[in-house]
mmCIF file of C-alpha atoms in Angstrom:
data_model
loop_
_atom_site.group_PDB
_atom_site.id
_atom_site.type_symbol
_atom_site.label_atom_id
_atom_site.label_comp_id
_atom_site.label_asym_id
_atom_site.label_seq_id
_atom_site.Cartn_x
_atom_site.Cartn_y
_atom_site.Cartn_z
ATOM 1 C CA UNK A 182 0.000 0.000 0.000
ATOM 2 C CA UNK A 183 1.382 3.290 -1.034
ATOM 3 C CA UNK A 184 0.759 6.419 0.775
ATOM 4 C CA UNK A 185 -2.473 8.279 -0.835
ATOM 5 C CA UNK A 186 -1.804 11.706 -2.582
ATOM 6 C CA UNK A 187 -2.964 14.729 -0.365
ATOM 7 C CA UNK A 188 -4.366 17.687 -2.040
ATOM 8 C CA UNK A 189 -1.787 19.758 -0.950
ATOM 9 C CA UNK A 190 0.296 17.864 -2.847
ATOM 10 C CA UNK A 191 -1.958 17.526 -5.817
ATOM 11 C CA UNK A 192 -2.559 21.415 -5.891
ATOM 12 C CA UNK A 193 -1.801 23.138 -9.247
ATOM 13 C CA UNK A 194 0.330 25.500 -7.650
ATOM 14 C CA UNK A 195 2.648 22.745 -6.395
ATOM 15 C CA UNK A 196 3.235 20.832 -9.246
ATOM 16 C CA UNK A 197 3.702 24.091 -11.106
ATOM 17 C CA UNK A 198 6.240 25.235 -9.025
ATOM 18 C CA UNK A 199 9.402 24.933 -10.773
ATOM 19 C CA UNK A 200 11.722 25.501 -7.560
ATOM 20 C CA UNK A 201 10.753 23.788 -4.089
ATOM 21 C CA UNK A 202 12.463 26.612 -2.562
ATOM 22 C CA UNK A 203 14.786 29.754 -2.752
ATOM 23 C CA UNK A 204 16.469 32.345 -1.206
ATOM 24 C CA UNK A 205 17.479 36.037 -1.899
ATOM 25 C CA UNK A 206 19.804 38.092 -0.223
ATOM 26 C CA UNK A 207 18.873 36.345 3.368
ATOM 27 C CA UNK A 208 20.422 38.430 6.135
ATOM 28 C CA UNK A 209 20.625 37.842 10.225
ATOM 29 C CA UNK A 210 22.319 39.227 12.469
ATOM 30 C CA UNK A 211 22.333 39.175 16.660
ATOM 31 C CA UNK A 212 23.800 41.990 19.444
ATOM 32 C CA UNK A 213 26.005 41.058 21.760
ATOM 33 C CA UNK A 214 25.850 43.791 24.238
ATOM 34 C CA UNK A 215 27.319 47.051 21.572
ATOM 35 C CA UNK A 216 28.500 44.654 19.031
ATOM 36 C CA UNK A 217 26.734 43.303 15.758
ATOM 37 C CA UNK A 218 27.185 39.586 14.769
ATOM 38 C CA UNK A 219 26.418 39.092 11.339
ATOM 39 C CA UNK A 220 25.445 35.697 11.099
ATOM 40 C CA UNK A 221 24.023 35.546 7.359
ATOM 41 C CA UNK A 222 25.247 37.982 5.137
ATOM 42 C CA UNK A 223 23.109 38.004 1.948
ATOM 43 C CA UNK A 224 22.308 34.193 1.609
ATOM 44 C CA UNK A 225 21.393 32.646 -2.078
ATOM 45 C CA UNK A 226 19.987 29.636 -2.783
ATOM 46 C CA UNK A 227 17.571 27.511 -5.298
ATOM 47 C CA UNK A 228 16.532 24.282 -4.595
ATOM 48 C CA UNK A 229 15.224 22.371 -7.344
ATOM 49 C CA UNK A 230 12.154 19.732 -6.738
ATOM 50 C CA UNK A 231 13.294 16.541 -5.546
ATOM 51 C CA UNK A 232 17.094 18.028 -4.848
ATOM 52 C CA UNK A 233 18.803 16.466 -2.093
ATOM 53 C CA UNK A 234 21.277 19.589 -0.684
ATOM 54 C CA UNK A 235 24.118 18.983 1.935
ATOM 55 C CA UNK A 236 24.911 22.009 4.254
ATOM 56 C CA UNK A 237 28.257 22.085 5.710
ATOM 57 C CA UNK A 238 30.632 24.241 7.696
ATOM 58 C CA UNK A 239 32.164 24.904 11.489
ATOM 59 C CA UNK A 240 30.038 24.833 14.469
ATOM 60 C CA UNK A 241 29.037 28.243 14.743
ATOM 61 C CA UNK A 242 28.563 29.050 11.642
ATOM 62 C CA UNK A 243 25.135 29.669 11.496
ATOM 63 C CA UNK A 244 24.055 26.723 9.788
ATOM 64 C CA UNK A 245 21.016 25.905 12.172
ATOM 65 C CA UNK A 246 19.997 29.566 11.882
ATOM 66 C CA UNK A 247 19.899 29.768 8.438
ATOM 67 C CA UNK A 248 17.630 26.137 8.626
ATOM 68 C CA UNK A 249 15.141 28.204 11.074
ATOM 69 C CA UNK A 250 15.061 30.771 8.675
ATOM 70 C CA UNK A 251 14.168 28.651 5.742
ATOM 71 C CA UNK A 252 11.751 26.993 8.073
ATOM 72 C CA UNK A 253 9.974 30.177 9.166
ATOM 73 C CA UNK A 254 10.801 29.670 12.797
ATOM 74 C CA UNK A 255 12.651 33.062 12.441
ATOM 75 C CA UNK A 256 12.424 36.157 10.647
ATOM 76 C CA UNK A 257 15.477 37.334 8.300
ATOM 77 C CA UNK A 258 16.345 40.708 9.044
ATOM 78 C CA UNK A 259 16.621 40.957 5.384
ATOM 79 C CA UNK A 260 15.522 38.684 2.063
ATOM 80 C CA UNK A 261 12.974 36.474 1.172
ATOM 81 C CA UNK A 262 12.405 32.883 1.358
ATOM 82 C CA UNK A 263 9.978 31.864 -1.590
ATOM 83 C CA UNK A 264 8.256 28.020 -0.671
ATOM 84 C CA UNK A 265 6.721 26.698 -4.098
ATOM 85 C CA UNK A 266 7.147 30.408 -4.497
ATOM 86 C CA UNK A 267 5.284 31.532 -2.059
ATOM 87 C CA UNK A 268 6.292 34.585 -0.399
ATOM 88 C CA UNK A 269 6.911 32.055 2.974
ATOM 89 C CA UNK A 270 9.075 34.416 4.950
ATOM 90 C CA UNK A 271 6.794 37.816 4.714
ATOM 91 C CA UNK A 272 3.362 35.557 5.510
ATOM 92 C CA UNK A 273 1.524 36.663 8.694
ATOM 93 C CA UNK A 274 1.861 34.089 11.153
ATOM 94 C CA UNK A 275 -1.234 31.977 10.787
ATOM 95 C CA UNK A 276 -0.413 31.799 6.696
ATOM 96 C CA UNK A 277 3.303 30.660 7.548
ATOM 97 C CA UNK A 278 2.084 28.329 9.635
ATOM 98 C CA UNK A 279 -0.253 26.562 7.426
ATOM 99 C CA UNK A 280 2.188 26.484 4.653
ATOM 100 C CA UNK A 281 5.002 25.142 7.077
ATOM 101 C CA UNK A 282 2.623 22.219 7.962
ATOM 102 C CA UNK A 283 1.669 21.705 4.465
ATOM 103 C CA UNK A 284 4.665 21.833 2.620
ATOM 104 C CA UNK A 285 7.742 21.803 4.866
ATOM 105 C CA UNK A 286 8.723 18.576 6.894
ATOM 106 C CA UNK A 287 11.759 19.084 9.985
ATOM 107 C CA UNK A 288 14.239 16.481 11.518
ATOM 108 C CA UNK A 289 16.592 17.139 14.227
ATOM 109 C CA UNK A 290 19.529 15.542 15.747
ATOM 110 C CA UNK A 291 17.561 14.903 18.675
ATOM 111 C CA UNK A 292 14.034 13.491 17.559
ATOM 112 C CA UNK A 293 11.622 15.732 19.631
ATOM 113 C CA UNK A 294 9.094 13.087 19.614
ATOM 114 C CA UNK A 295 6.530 13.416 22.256
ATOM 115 C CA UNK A 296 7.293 11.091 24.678
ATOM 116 C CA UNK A 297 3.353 10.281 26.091
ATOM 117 C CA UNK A 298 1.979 9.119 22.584
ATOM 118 C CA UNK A 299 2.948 6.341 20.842
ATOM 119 C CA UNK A 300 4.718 5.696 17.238
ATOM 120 C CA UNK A 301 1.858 5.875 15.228
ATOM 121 C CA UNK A 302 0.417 8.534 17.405
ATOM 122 C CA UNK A 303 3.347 10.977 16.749
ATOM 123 C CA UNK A 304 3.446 10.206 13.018
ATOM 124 C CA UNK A 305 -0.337 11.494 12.699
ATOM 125 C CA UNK A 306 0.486 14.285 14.264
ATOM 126 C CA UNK A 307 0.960 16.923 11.478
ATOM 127 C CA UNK A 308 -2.316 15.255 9.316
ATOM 128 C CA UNK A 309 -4.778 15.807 12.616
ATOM 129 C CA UNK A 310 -3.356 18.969 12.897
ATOM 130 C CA UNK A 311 -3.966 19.812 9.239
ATOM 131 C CA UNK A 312 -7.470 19.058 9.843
ATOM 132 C CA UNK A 313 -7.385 14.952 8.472
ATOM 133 C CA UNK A 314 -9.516 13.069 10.771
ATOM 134 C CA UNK A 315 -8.118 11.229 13.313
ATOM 135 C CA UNK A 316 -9.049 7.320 11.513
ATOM 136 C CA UNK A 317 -7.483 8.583 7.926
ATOM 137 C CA UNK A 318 -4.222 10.533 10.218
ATOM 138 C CA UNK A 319 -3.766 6.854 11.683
ATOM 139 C CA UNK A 320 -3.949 5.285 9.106
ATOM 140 C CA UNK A 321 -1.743 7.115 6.710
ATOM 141 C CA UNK A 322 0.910 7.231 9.786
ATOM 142 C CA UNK A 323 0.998 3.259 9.833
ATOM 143 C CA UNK A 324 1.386 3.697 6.160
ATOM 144 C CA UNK A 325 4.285 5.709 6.493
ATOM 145 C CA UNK A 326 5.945 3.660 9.146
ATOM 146 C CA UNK A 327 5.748 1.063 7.386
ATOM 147 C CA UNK A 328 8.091 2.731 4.715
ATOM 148 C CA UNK A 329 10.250 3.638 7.346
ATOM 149 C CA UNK A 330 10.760 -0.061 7.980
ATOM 150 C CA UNK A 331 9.019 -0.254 11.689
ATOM 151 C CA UNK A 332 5.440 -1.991 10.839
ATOM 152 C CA UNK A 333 6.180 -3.958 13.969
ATOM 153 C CA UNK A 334 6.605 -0.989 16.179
ATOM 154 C CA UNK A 335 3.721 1.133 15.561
ATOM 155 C CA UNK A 336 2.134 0.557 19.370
ATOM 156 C CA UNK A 337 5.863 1.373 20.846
ATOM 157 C CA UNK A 338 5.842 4.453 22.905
ATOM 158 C CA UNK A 339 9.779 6.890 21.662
ATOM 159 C CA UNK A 340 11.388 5.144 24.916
ATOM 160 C CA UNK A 341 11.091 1.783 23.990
ATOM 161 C CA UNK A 342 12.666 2.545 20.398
ATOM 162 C CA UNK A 343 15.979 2.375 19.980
ATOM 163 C CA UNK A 344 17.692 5.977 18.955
ATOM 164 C CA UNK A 345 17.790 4.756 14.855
ATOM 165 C CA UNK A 346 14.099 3.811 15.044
ATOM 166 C CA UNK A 347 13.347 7.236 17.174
ATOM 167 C CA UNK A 348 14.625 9.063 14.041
ATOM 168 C CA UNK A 349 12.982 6.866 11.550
ATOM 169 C CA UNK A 350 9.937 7.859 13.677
ATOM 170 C CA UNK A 351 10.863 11.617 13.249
ATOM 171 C CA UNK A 352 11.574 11.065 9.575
ATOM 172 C CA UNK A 353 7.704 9.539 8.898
ATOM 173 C CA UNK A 354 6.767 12.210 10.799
ATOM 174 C CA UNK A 355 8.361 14.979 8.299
ATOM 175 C CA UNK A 356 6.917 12.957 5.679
ATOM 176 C CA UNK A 357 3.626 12.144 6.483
ATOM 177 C CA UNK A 358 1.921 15.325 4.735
ATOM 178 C CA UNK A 359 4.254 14.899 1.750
ATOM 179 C CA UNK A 360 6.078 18.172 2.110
ATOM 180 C CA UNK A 361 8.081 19.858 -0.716
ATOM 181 C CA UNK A 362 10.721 20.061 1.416
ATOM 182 C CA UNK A 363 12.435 18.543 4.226
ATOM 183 C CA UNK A 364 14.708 20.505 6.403
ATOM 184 C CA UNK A 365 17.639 18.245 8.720
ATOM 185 C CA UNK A 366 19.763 18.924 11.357
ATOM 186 C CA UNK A 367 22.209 16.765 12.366
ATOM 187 C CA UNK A 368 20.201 13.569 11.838
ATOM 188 C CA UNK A 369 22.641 11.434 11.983
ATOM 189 C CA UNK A 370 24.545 12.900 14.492
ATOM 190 C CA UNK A 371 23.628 10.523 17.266
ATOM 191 C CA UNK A 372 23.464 7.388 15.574
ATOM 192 C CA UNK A 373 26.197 4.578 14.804
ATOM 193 C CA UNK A 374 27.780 4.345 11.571
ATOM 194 C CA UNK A 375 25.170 1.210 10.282
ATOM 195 C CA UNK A 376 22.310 3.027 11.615
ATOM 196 C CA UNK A 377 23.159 6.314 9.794
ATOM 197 C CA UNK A 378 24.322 4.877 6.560
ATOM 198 C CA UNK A 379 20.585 2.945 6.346
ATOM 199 C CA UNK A 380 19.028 6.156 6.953
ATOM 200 C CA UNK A 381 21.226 7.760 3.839
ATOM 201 C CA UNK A 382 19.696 4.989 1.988
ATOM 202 C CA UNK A 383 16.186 5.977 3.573
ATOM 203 C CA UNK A 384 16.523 9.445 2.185
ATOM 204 C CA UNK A 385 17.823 8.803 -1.035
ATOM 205 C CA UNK A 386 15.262 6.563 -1.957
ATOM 206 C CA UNK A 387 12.146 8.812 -0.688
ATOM 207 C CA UNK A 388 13.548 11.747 -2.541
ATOM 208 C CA UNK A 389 13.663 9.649 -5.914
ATOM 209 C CA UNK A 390 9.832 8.093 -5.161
ATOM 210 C CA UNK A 391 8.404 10.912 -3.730
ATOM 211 C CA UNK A 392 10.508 13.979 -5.535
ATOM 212 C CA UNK A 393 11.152 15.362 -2.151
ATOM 213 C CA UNK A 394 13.449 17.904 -1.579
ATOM 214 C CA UNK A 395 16.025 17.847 1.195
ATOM 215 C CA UNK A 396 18.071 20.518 3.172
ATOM 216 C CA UNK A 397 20.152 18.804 5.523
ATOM 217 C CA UNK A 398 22.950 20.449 7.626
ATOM 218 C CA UNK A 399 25.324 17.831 8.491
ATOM 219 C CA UNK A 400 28.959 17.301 9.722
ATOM 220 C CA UNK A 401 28.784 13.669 8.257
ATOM 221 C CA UNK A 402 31.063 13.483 5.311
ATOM 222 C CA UNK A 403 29.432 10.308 4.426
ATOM 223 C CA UNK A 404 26.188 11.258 4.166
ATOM 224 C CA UNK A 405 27.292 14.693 2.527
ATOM 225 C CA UNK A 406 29.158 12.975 0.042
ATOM 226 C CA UNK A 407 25.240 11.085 -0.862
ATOM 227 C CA UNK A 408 23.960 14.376 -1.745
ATOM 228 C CA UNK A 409 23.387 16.072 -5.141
ATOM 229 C CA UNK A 410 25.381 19.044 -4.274
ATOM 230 C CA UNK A 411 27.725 20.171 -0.924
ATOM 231 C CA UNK A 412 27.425 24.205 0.187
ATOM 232 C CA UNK A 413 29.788 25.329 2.467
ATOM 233 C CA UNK A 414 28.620 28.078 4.750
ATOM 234 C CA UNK A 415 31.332 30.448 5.656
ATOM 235 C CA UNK A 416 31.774 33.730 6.792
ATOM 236 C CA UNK A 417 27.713 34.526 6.563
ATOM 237 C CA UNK A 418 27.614 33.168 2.921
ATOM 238 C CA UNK A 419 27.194 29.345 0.444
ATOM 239 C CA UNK A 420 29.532 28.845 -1.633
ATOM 240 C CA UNK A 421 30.312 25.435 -3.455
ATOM 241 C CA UNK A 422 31.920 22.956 -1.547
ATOM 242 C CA UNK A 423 35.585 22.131 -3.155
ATOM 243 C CA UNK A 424 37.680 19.601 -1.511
ATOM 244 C CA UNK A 425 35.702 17.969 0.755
ATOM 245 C CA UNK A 426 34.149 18.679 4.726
ATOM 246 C CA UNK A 427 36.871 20.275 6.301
ATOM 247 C CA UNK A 428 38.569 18.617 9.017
ATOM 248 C CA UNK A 429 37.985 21.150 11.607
ATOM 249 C CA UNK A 430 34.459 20.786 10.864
ATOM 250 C CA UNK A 431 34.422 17.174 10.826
ATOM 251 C CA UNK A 432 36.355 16.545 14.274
ATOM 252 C CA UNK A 433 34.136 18.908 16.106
ATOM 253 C CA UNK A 434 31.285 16.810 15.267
ATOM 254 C CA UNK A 435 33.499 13.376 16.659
ATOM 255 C CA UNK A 436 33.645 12.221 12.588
ATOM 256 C CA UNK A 437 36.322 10.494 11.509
ATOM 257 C CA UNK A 438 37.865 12.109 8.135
ATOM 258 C CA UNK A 439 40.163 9.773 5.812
ATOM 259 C CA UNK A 440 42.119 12.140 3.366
ATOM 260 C CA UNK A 441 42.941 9.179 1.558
#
């Protein structure tokens, strides 16, 4: 059983859109008592439907802030973020949130699953709170755990998974509404090397089903190196990546770099 096709998904708009996302001239910056950090200095970037995009650079960097910008848990101080070329980042509050639930999915290094409710319970989550009813949200959540390979574990409340089912959880979760775009940080970051390298299969194979585009910010050359393109952020701006995750990047995140 494939998952059925929502109409946000089927909308004209959507399958019209010819980027899943993009960027112009994002800016951010924070005060730290008189001075001005400027964290994003006039970010670019086009993501094309079903693109999977590797984010990479020193902790610090401003790689997670530039993913809650794109996500529209922030505001740029500057710029635009289009979604399916929506205006996303100048919507009023209730708009951005509808469109984030629609068309946006989010995994973190640390799952954020609610710990009360059970697999398939936090799966349905984003459908019942689009407004599916509770009997299609449930089922379309055991649909997508199922895809996530964890059929057996839909009753299992997030402490009796193990930490690589937690984030296959989280991963159905950003799914379930078939989102344009799926936004990562770190999600590999606490798993071992078997368990992240099956979810790097996980992700390459929704993107090519599904044409699902992915963001993911990541200090994991392997799973960086899966990707259709590698941006370095640096100094408040992408750029192409050239030669490979840096090392200084890589040990800060406890990865193991081979520059053979």
């Amino acid at each position: 059983m494939r998952p059925s096709t929502s109409p946000a998904a089927d909308s004209q708009e959507q399958g019209n859109a010819t980027f899943a996302l993009m960027c112009s001239d994002l800016r951010k910056h924070y005060d730290q008592g008189p001075a001005v950090i400027d964290v994003l200095r006039g970010i670019e970037l086009t993501l094309e439907r079903g693109e999977r995009l590797a984010i990479v650079g020193s902790s610090g960097s401003g790689k997670s802030t530039l993913l809650n910008l794109i996500g529209g848990l922030d505001t740029p101080d500057q710029g635009e973020v289009r979604l399916l070329g929506k205006p996303f980042s100048s919507c009023g509050d209730n708009q951005r949130g509808k469109l984030r639930n629609q068309h946006l999915g989010f995994v973190y290094q640390f799952h954020h699953l609610l710990g009360e409710f059970t697999a398939l319970e936090n799966v349905a989550m984003p459908q019942l709170i689009a407004g599916v009813s509770k009997r299609q949200a449930l089922e379309e959540a055991a649909v997508w755990l199922g895809r996530v390979g964890l059929s057996e574990r839909v009753e299992h409340k997030p402490a009796e998974l193990s930490g690589g089912e937690r984030q296959r959880v989280a991963i159905a979760r950003a799914l379930v509404n078939k989102p344009a775009c799926v936004l990562m940080d770190e999600p590999t970051g606490n798993l071992d090397r078997q368990t992240a390298d099956s979810i790097q299969s996980l992700l390459a194979e929704l993107s090519d089903s599904l044409s699902t585009s992915f963001i993911i910010v990541t200090h994991d050359e392997r799973l960086a190196r899966s990707m259709d393109r590698v941006l370095v952020l640096q100094d408040g701006l992408l750029q192409p990546q050239t030669d490979g995750i840096s090392k200084t990047a890589s040990q800060e995140a406890g990865v193991e770099v081979n520059n053979g």
